[in-house]
Short mmCIF file of C-alpha atoms in Angstrom, two decimals:
data_model
loop_
_atom_site.label_atom_id
_atom_site.label_comp_id
_atom_site.label_asym_id
_atom_site.label_seq_id
_atom_site.Cartn_x
_atom_site.Cartn_y
_atom_site.Cartn_z
CA MET V 1106 92.21 121.61 114.46
CA SER V 1107 91.84 120.84 118.15
CA PRO V 1108 91.37 124.47 119.38
CA PRO V 1109 88.35 125.12 117.08
CA ILE V 1110 86.77 121.80 118.09
CA ARG V 1111 87.28 122.61 121.76
CA SER V 1112 85.73 126.08 121.39
CA LYS V 1113 82.76 124.59 119.50
CA ARG V 1114 82.11 122.14 122.34
CA ASN V 1115 82.26 124.92 124.89
CA PHE V 1116 79.85 127.02 122.84
CA LYS V 1117 77.30 124.20 122.68
CA SER V 1118 77.69 123.59 126.37
CA LEU V 1119 76.95 127.21 127.15
CA GLN V 1120 73.96 127.27 124.83
CA LEU V 1121 72.36 124.32 126.61
CA HIS V 1122 73.24 125.50 130.04
CA VAL V 1123 71.98 129.09 129.88
CA PRO V 1124 68.18 128.34 129.48
CA VAL V 1125 68.25 125.99 132.45
CA LEU V 1126 69.41 128.69 134.90
CA PRO V 1127 66.12 130.66 134.95
CA GLN V 1128 64.32 127.41 135.85
CA SER V 1129 66.55 126.68 138.85
CA SER V 1130 63.94 128.05 141.27
CA SER V 1131 61.60 125.17 140.38
CA GLU V 1132 64.10 122.30 140.21
CA SER V 1133 62.00 120.27 142.63
CA GLU V 1134 59.00 120.34 140.25
CA PRO V 1135 58.94 117.11 138.18
CA MET V 1136 57.67 118.82 135.02
CA ALA V 1137 60.19 121.72 135.14
CA THR V 1138 62.85 119.95 133.10
CA PRO V 1139 60.53 118.92 130.20
CA ALA V 1140 59.04 122.40 130.15
CA ALA V 1141 62.49 123.96 129.95
CA ALA V 1142 63.49 121.56 127.22
CA ALA V 1143 60.35 122.42 125.28
CA ALA V 1144 61.21 126.10 125.57
CA VAL V 1145 64.65 125.39 124.16
CA GLY V 1146 63.06 123.42 121.32
CA GLY V 1147 60.93 126.42 120.39
CA ALA V 1148 63.75 128.97 120.26
CA GLY V 1149 67.11 127.23 120.07
CA GLY V 1150 67.69 126.82 116.33
CA ALA V 1151 68.93 123.69 114.58
CA GLY V 1152 70.49 122.08 117.65
CA ALA V 1153 67.34 122.51 119.71
CA LYS V 1154 65.06 120.79 117.20
CA LYS V 1155 66.31 117.43 118.45
CA ARG V 1156 64.53 117.96 121.78
CA PRO V 1157 60.78 118.07 120.89
CA PRO V 1158 60.41 114.51 119.53
CA PRO V 1159 61.14 112.80 122.88
CA MET V 1160 58.87 115.30 124.65
CA ASN V 1161 56.02 114.62 122.18
CA LEU V 1162 56.37 110.87 122.44
CA LYS V 1163 56.15 110.67 126.22
CA PRO V 1164 52.48 111.68 126.51
CA LYS V 1165 51.51 109.17 123.77
CA ALA V 1166 53.20 106.18 125.40
CA PRO V 1167 50.59 105.64 128.16
CA ALA V 1168 47.72 105.84 125.63
CA ASP V 1169 49.28 103.19 123.41
CA THR V 1170 50.20 101.06 126.41
CA THR V 1171 46.62 101.14 127.66
CA ALA V 1172 45.50 99.31 124.54
CA THR V 1173 48.20 96.65 124.75
CA THR V 1174 48.86 96.14 128.46
CA THR V 1175 46.67 95.32 131.39
CA THR V 1176 46.40 98.60 133.25
CA THR V 1177 42.87 99.93 133.44
CA THR V 1178 40.55 102.09 135.51
CA MET V 1179 37.15 100.94 136.73
CA THR V 1180 34.32 103.37 137.21
CA THR V 1181 31.39 102.18 139.31
CA SER V 1182 28.34 103.72 140.89
CA GLU V 1183 30.29 103.68 144.16
CA GLY V 1184 33.13 105.72 142.73
CA ILE V 1185 36.31 105.34 140.67
CA LEU V 1186 38.56 102.40 141.42
CA SER V 1187 41.90 101.78 139.76
CA TYR V 1188 42.91 98.23 138.93
CA ASP V 1189 46.21 97.14 137.49
CA LEU V 1190 44.81 94.09 135.73
CA ARG V 1191 47.81 91.92 135.07
CA ASP V 1192 47.23 88.28 134.34
CA GLU V 1193 49.75 87.24 136.98
CA ASP V 1194 47.73 89.10 139.64
CA LEU V 1195 44.53 87.17 138.85
CA LYS V 1196 44.32 83.92 140.79
CA ASP V 1197 42.02 81.31 139.23
CA LEU V 1198 39.48 79.99 141.74
CA ASN V 1199 37.22 77.81 139.62
CA GLU V 1200 35.64 77.44 136.19
CA LEU V 1201 32.23 79.07 135.83
CA GLY V 1202 31.43 77.65 132.43
CA GLN V 1203 31.72 78.11 128.71
CA GLY V 1204 30.13 81.34 127.52
CA ASN V 1205 29.34 82.49 124.00
CA GLY V 1206 32.78 82.49 122.44
CA GLY V 1207 34.96 81.77 125.44
CA SER V 1208 35.42 80.35 128.90
CA VAL V 1209 34.47 82.15 132.11
CA LYS V 1210 36.41 81.76 135.36
CA LYS V 1211 35.98 82.98 138.91
CA VAL V 1212 39.20 84.76 139.84
CA GLU V 1213 40.61 86.82 142.69
CA HIS V 1214 42.49 90.04 142.02
CA VAL V 1215 45.17 89.29 144.60
CA PRO V 1216 46.43 92.88 145.26
CA THR V 1217 42.91 94.09 146.17
CA HIS V 1218 41.27 90.75 147.17
CA THR V 1219 38.46 91.54 144.71
CA ILE V 1220 36.50 88.56 143.39
CA MET V 1221 35.82 88.87 139.67
CA ALA V 1222 34.49 86.87 136.74
CA LYS V 1223 37.06 86.70 133.95
CA LYS V 1224 35.85 85.91 130.46
CA ILE V 1225 38.50 84.72 128.03
CA VAL V 1226 37.64 85.25 124.37
CA LEU V 1227 39.87 83.89 121.63
CA ILE V 1228 40.09 86.46 118.85
CA ASP V 1229 41.57 85.15 115.63
CA ALA V 1230 42.46 88.53 114.20
CA LYS V 1231 45.33 90.92 113.67
CA PRO V 1232 46.79 92.63 116.77
CA SER V 1233 45.42 95.95 115.51
CA VAL V 1234 41.89 94.50 115.53
CA ARG V 1235 42.33 93.20 119.07
CA LYS V 1236 43.51 96.65 120.17
CA GLN V 1237 40.47 98.21 118.51
CA ILE V 1238 38.16 95.81 120.35
CA LEU V 1239 39.88 96.71 123.61
CA ARG V 1240 39.34 100.42 122.95
CA GLU V 1241 35.66 99.86 122.14
CA LEU V 1242 35.18 97.88 125.36
CA GLN V 1243 36.21 100.92 127.38
CA ILE V 1244 32.70 102.35 126.99
CA MET V 1245 31.66 99.73 129.54
CA HIS V 1246 33.42 101.87 132.15
CA ASP V 1247 30.64 104.42 131.67
CA CYS V 1248 27.76 101.99 132.24
CA HIS V 1249 26.26 102.63 135.67
CA SER V 1250 23.05 100.74 136.28
CA GLY V 1251 21.82 98.38 138.95
CA TYR V 1252 20.63 96.11 136.13
CA ILE V 1253 23.98 95.91 134.30
CA ILE V 1254 27.01 93.90 135.37
CA SER V 1255 29.86 96.14 136.55
CA PHE V 1256 32.91 96.20 134.30
CA TYR V 1257 36.33 96.01 135.94
CA GLY V 1258 38.48 96.17 132.83
CA ALA V 1259 39.75 94.32 129.79
CA PHE V 1260 43.24 93.46 128.65
CA LEU V 1261 45.08 91.57 125.95
CA SER V 1262 46.60 88.18 126.59
CA ASP V 1263 47.50 87.18 123.03
CA PRO V 1264 45.70 85.73 121.24
CA ASN V 1265 42.90 86.25 123.79
CA ILE V 1266 41.03 89.22 125.14
CA CYS V 1267 40.27 88.93 128.85
CA ILE V 1268 37.24 90.80 130.19
CA CYS V 1269 36.89 91.15 133.96
CA MET V 1270 33.39 91.72 135.34
CA GLU V 1271 31.40 91.70 138.53
CA PHE V 1272 31.03 88.20 139.99
CA MET V 1273 27.44 87.08 140.55
CA ASP V 1274 27.61 84.22 143.02
CA LYS V 1275 24.35 82.49 142.03
CA GLY V 1276 25.33 82.30 138.38
CA SER V 1277 23.22 82.53 135.26
CA LEU V 1278 19.49 81.85 135.11
CA ASP V 1279 20.32 79.21 132.53
CA GLY V 1280 22.29 77.28 135.14
CA ILE V 1281 19.76 77.98 137.89
CA TYR V 1282 16.71 76.54 136.12
CA LYS V 1283 18.71 73.49 135.07
CA ARG V 1284 19.44 72.87 138.76
CA ILE V 1285 16.07 73.67 140.31
CA GLY V 1286 13.63 73.22 137.43
CA PRO V 1287 11.03 75.73 136.17
CA ILE V 1288 11.34 79.13 137.83
CA ASP V 1289 8.40 80.61 139.75
CA ILE V 1290 6.40 82.98 137.56
CA GLU V 1291 6.81 85.75 140.17
CA VAL V 1292 10.57 85.48 139.76
CA VAL V 1293 10.19 85.43 135.98
CA ALA V 1294 8.24 88.69 136.23
CA SER V 1295 11.11 90.23 138.22
CA VAL V 1296 13.54 88.97 135.59
CA ALA V 1297 11.46 90.61 132.85
CA HIS V 1298 11.45 93.88 134.78
CA ALA V 1299 15.23 93.82 135.39
CA VAL V 1300 16.06 93.00 131.76
CA LEU V 1301 13.75 95.72 130.44
CA GLU V 1302 15.35 98.27 132.78
CA GLY V 1303 18.81 97.19 131.62
CA LEU V 1304 17.90 97.30 127.94
CA THR V 1305 16.24 100.70 128.33
CA TYR V 1306 19.33 102.08 130.07
CA LEU V 1307 21.74 100.72 127.45
CA TYR V 1308 19.71 102.13 124.58
CA ASP V 1309 18.56 105.45 126.02
CA VAL V 1310 21.89 106.40 127.59
CA HIS V 1311 24.47 104.71 125.35
CA ARG V 1312 22.51 103.81 122.19
CA ILE V 1313 23.61 100.19 122.62
CA ILE V 1314 21.48 97.26 121.46
CA HIS V 1315 22.31 94.20 123.55
CA ARG V 1316 21.94 91.67 120.67
CA ASP V 1317 22.46 88.58 122.87
CA ILE V 1318 19.66 88.30 125.42
CA LYS V 1319 19.30 84.72 126.67
CA PRO V 1320 19.18 83.01 130.10
CA SER V 1321 22.94 82.44 130.21
CA ASN V 1322 23.47 86.23 129.93
CA ILE V 1323 21.08 87.04 132.78
CA LEU V 1324 22.79 86.64 136.15
CA CYS V 1325 21.66 86.55 139.77
CA ASN V 1326 23.42 86.98 143.10
CA SER V 1327 22.61 86.03 146.70
CA LYS V 1328 21.07 89.48 147.28
CA GLY V 1329 18.41 88.64 144.73
CA GLN V 1330 19.76 91.17 142.24
CA ILE V 1331 19.27 90.33 138.56
CA LYS V 1332 21.62 91.85 135.99
CA ILE V 1333 22.44 91.39 132.32
CA CYS V 1334 25.91 90.92 130.85
CA ASP V 1335 27.67 90.43 127.50
CA PHE V 1336 25.97 93.27 125.69
CA GLY V 1337 27.17 94.14 122.20
CA VAL V 1338 29.64 96.96 122.76
CA SER V 1339 32.21 95.94 120.19
CA GLY V 1340 31.05 95.13 116.69
CA GLU V 1341 34.39 93.48 115.91
CA LEU V 1342 34.10 91.28 118.98
CA ILE V 1343 30.54 90.26 118.11
CA ASN V 1344 31.56 89.40 114.54
CA SER V 1345 34.54 87.37 115.75
CA ILE V 1346 32.33 85.38 118.12
CA ALA V 1347 29.58 84.97 115.52
CA ASP V 1348 32.05 83.44 113.09
CA THR V 1349 32.65 80.60 115.54
CA PHE V 1350 29.46 80.19 117.55
CA VAL V 1351 26.00 80.04 116.05
CA GLY V 1352 23.96 78.87 119.03
CA THR V 1353 22.70 82.27 120.05
CA SER V 1354 20.91 82.57 116.72
CA THR V 1355 18.12 80.42 118.16
CA TYR V 1356 17.17 83.39 120.33
CA MET V 1357 17.32 85.82 117.41
CA SER V 1358 14.27 87.68 116.21
CA PRO V 1359 12.88 86.76 112.76
CA GLU V 1360 14.13 90.00 111.23
CA ARG V 1361 17.69 89.29 112.38
CA ILE V 1362 17.59 85.72 111.11
CA GLN V 1363 16.47 87.06 107.73
CA GLY V 1364 19.34 89.55 107.65
CA ALA V 1365 17.03 92.57 107.69
CA GLN V 1366 17.69 95.79 109.55
CA TYR V 1367 16.80 95.54 113.23
CA THR V 1368 16.36 97.77 116.24
CA VAL V 1369 16.28 97.42 120.02
CA LYS V 1370 12.97 95.60 119.50
CA SER V 1371 14.98 92.55 118.45
CA ASP V 1372 16.10 92.26 122.08
CA VAL V 1373 12.44 92.15 123.10
CA TRP V 1374 11.91 89.01 121.00
CA SER V 1375 14.93 87.36 122.65
CA LEU V 1376 13.53 88.31 126.06
CA GLY V 1377 10.20 86.65 125.23
CA ILE V 1378 11.92 83.39 124.24
CA SER V 1379 14.05 83.52 127.39
CA LEU V 1380 11.06 84.08 129.69
CA ILE V 1381 9.25 81.05 128.26
CA GLU V 1382 12.39 78.98 128.77
CA LEU V 1383 12.67 80.00 132.43
CA ALA V 1384 8.97 79.47 133.16
CA LEU V 1385 8.80 76.06 131.45
CA GLY V 1386 12.22 74.87 132.54
CA ARG V 1387 13.22 74.04 128.96
CA PHE V 1388 14.00 75.72 125.70
CA PRO V 1389 10.69 76.64 123.99
CA PHE V 1390 11.45 74.49 120.93
CA SER V 1391 12.56 71.43 122.91
CA GLU V 1392 10.67 68.44 124.24
CA SER V 1393 9.28 68.19 127.76
CA ALA V 1394 11.56 68.82 130.74
CA SER V 1395 10.90 65.28 131.99
CA ASP V 1396 13.18 63.87 129.30
CA ASP V 1397 16.36 62.21 130.42
CA ASP V 1398 19.71 63.66 129.39
CA SER V 1399 18.66 67.06 130.69
CA ASP V 1400 22.20 68.40 131.10
CA LEU V 1401 22.47 70.47 127.96
CA SER V 1402 25.33 72.77 128.90
CA GLU V 1403 27.57 71.19 126.24
CA PHE V 1404 25.27 72.62 123.56
CA GLU V 1405 25.60 76.19 124.82
CA GLY V 1406 27.06 78.31 122.05
CA THR V 1407 26.30 75.74 119.35
CA LEU V 1408 22.61 74.91 119.33
CA SER V 1409 21.33 76.64 122.48
CA PRO V 1410 19.76 74.71 125.38
CA SER V 1411 17.80 71.97 123.70
CA ARG V 1412 17.53 68.20 123.89
CA PRO V 1413 19.42 66.37 121.15
CA VAL V 1414 18.20 63.10 119.71
CA PRO V 1415 20.26 60.17 121.14
CA LEU V 1416 23.27 59.46 118.96
CA GLU V 1417 23.43 56.27 116.95
CA THR V 1418 26.18 53.74 117.58
CA LYS V 1419 29.59 54.64 116.21
CA LYS V 1420 29.68 51.49 114.08
CA ASP V 1421 26.58 52.48 112.10
CA LYS V 1422 28.16 53.59 108.83
CA SER V 1423 25.12 53.13 106.60
CA LYS V 1424 23.57 56.00 104.68
CA GLU V 1425 20.63 55.89 107.06
CA GLY V 1426 23.00 56.11 110.02
CA LYS V 1427 24.74 59.13 108.52
CA ARG V 1428 21.38 60.78 107.86
CA ASN V 1429 20.30 60.11 111.44
CA ARG V 1430 23.56 61.43 112.81
CA ARG V 1431 23.00 64.64 110.91
CA LYS V 1432 19.54 64.81 112.45
CA SER V 1433 21.01 64.25 115.88
CA LYS V 1434 22.54 67.72 115.72
CA GLY V 1435 19.10 69.26 115.52
CA VAL V 1436 16.54 70.26 118.12
CA SER V 1437 13.06 69.03 118.93
CA LEU V 1438 9.90 71.01 118.42
CA GLN V 1439 7.89 71.94 121.49
CA GLY V 1440 5.49 69.14 122.38
CA GLY V 1441 6.51 66.91 119.48
CA GLY V 1442 9.03 64.33 118.46
CA MET V 1443 10.09 65.83 115.13
CA THR V 1444 13.68 66.97 115.04
CA MET V 1445 15.18 69.73 112.90
CA SER V 1446 18.61 70.88 111.88
CA ILE V 1447 19.71 74.31 113.01
CA LEU V 1448 18.76 75.77 109.61
CA GLU V 1449 15.35 74.14 109.75
CA LEU V 1450 14.82 75.57 113.22
CA LEU V 1451 15.68 79.07 112.02
CA GLN V 1452 13.23 78.68 109.15
CA HIS V 1453 10.63 77.50 111.67
CA ILE V 1454 11.20 80.61 113.81
CA VAL V 1455 10.70 82.85 110.78
CA ASN V 1456 7.73 81.08 109.18
CA GLU V 1457 5.77 79.38 111.96
CA PRO V 1458 3.74 80.86 114.85
CA ALA V 1459 5.76 82.03 117.82
CA PRO V 1460 5.86 79.84 120.95
CA LYS V 1461 3.60 80.64 123.90
CA LEU V 1462 3.43 80.09 127.64
CA THR V 1463 1.71 76.70 127.95
CA PRO V 1464 -0.33 75.33 129.54
CA GLU V 1465 -2.22 78.62 129.71
CA SER V 1466 -4.01 77.75 132.96
CA ARG V 1467 -0.69 77.59 134.78
CA PHE V 1468 0.28 81.24 134.28
CA PRO V 1469 -1.44 84.59 134.89
CA LYS V 1470 -3.19 86.07 131.87
CA MET V 1471 -1.10 89.23 132.09
CA ALA V 1472 2.09 87.10 131.90
CA GLU V 1473 0.79 85.39 128.76
CA ASP V 1474 -0.14 88.74 127.24
CA PHE V 1475 3.31 90.16 128.00
CA VAL V 1476 5.13 87.24 126.38
CA ASN V 1477 2.82 87.36 123.36
CA SER V 1478 3.57 91.05 122.92
CA CYS V 1479 7.30 90.26 122.97
CA LEU V 1480 6.95 87.58 120.30
CA LEU V 1481 5.12 89.49 117.59
CA LYS V 1482 6.67 88.54 114.24
CA ASP V 1483 6.29 92.03 112.78
CA PRO V 1484 8.88 94.29 114.49
CA ASP V 1485 6.74 97.33 113.72
CA GLN V 1486 4.00 95.92 115.96
CA ARG V 1487 6.44 94.83 118.67
CA ARG V 1488 6.89 97.30 121.52
CA THR V 1489 10.21 98.72 122.73
CA PRO V 1490 11.71 97.83 126.14
CA LYS V 1491 10.78 101.29 127.39
CA ASP V 1492 7.15 100.84 126.32
CA LEU V 1493 6.94 97.41 127.93
CA LEU V 1494 7.99 98.83 131.29
CA ASN V 1495 4.43 100.18 131.43
CA HIS V 1496 2.86 96.75 130.93
CA GLU V 1497 0.56 95.67 133.78
CA TRP V 1498 2.62 92.53 134.46
CA ILE V 1499 5.77 94.63 134.98
CA ALA V 1500 3.83 97.10 137.14
CA HIS V 1501 2.66 94.16 139.23
CA ALA V 1502 6.24 92.87 139.56
CA GLN V 1503 7.36 96.25 140.89
CA THR V 1504 4.65 96.37 143.55
CA THR V 1505 4.70 92.73 144.66
CA ASN V 1506 6.17 91.72 148.01
CA PHE V 1507 7.94 88.70 146.54
CA ASP V 1508 11.36 88.34 148.26
CA LEU V 1509 13.98 87.65 145.62
CA GLU V 1510 16.75 87.46 148.21
CA ALA V 1511 14.87 84.74 150.09
CA TRP V 1512 14.28 82.92 146.81
CA ALA V 1513 18.00 83.10 145.96
CA SER V 1514 18.87 81.56 149.33
CA THR V 1515 17.00 78.36 148.42
CA PHE V 1516 19.62 77.11 145.96
#
């Protein structure tokens, strides 16, 4: 039996060895061996059929790994930069705050010394859903606008998704007005212009509706640049966040609150609410900015910036106390002392007149007209971001000599 076995081994050895000889001239080429093996797989009979599967799997491995590991490529207006975004290479510098659905940290990408903002979002979903979200986020690589935050990459850190973005050293306009008070109307005009440009770009180029315009998603840096972030790229991500955090709904347009179909015009409503908030130095449905207990950051992502009613004592266990404690989770109407639950506030937004810039004598008429046009209840009458770029207030903002960089240096 041994002679036949020995001759069979020699025959197989010759069969594998012969196709490699013609490729010997290109042994130094890395892809020569796979190519030769593929050729054998196509013409070598039953023994050769074992070769193609490894060759077919190799090209797929990087694609699958991209969705589950931290390697990514960043495309910016300056060019294409490659980042190997591994969690161990990101050095935490300090906490930037709690965003809608997760924490945000200032980090340094140690290998490249790049300062980034890392948003950590807890996604309570199957791994396949997290991978899908990661794939959908990759469209952010293609967003190139001076009014949109640059995207460095996203990666999985189970059970979280980490999104690395451009760091804006002056922070959000939400944090800025809470530090310095009401923002100058000239700056508010520049904010309106920047947001409209960003919204127009997202919709016209990528057919993306932001869906979460509010002061905490409008950022500023020391150069006086104003950019928007956290736009709704991934439907799964938005749904996951919405299941946990309801605060952003206070910026929603009436049609969205009612569950009706909506368009990019819904972002215009949110912009109008945000502009009033910046100009007044308080949420439009809250009491005056002179109230104590003005630090409202703890309510971000739950009720939006608004002044809660002071809590009753913990020992008050009466029915009245419980009723009052429920009320304490509401917000106060503009210029009044009546408080509402979150549901009552949403009903108020839908059924009552929209807020306005007040007092009227404090702001230019064209600013009032712009905000009023943003806050039309009927979406059919509301203008699109692209249309509003032609508004006289925006035209004035583009021609004014107001120095945003100098303004940013004051805080």
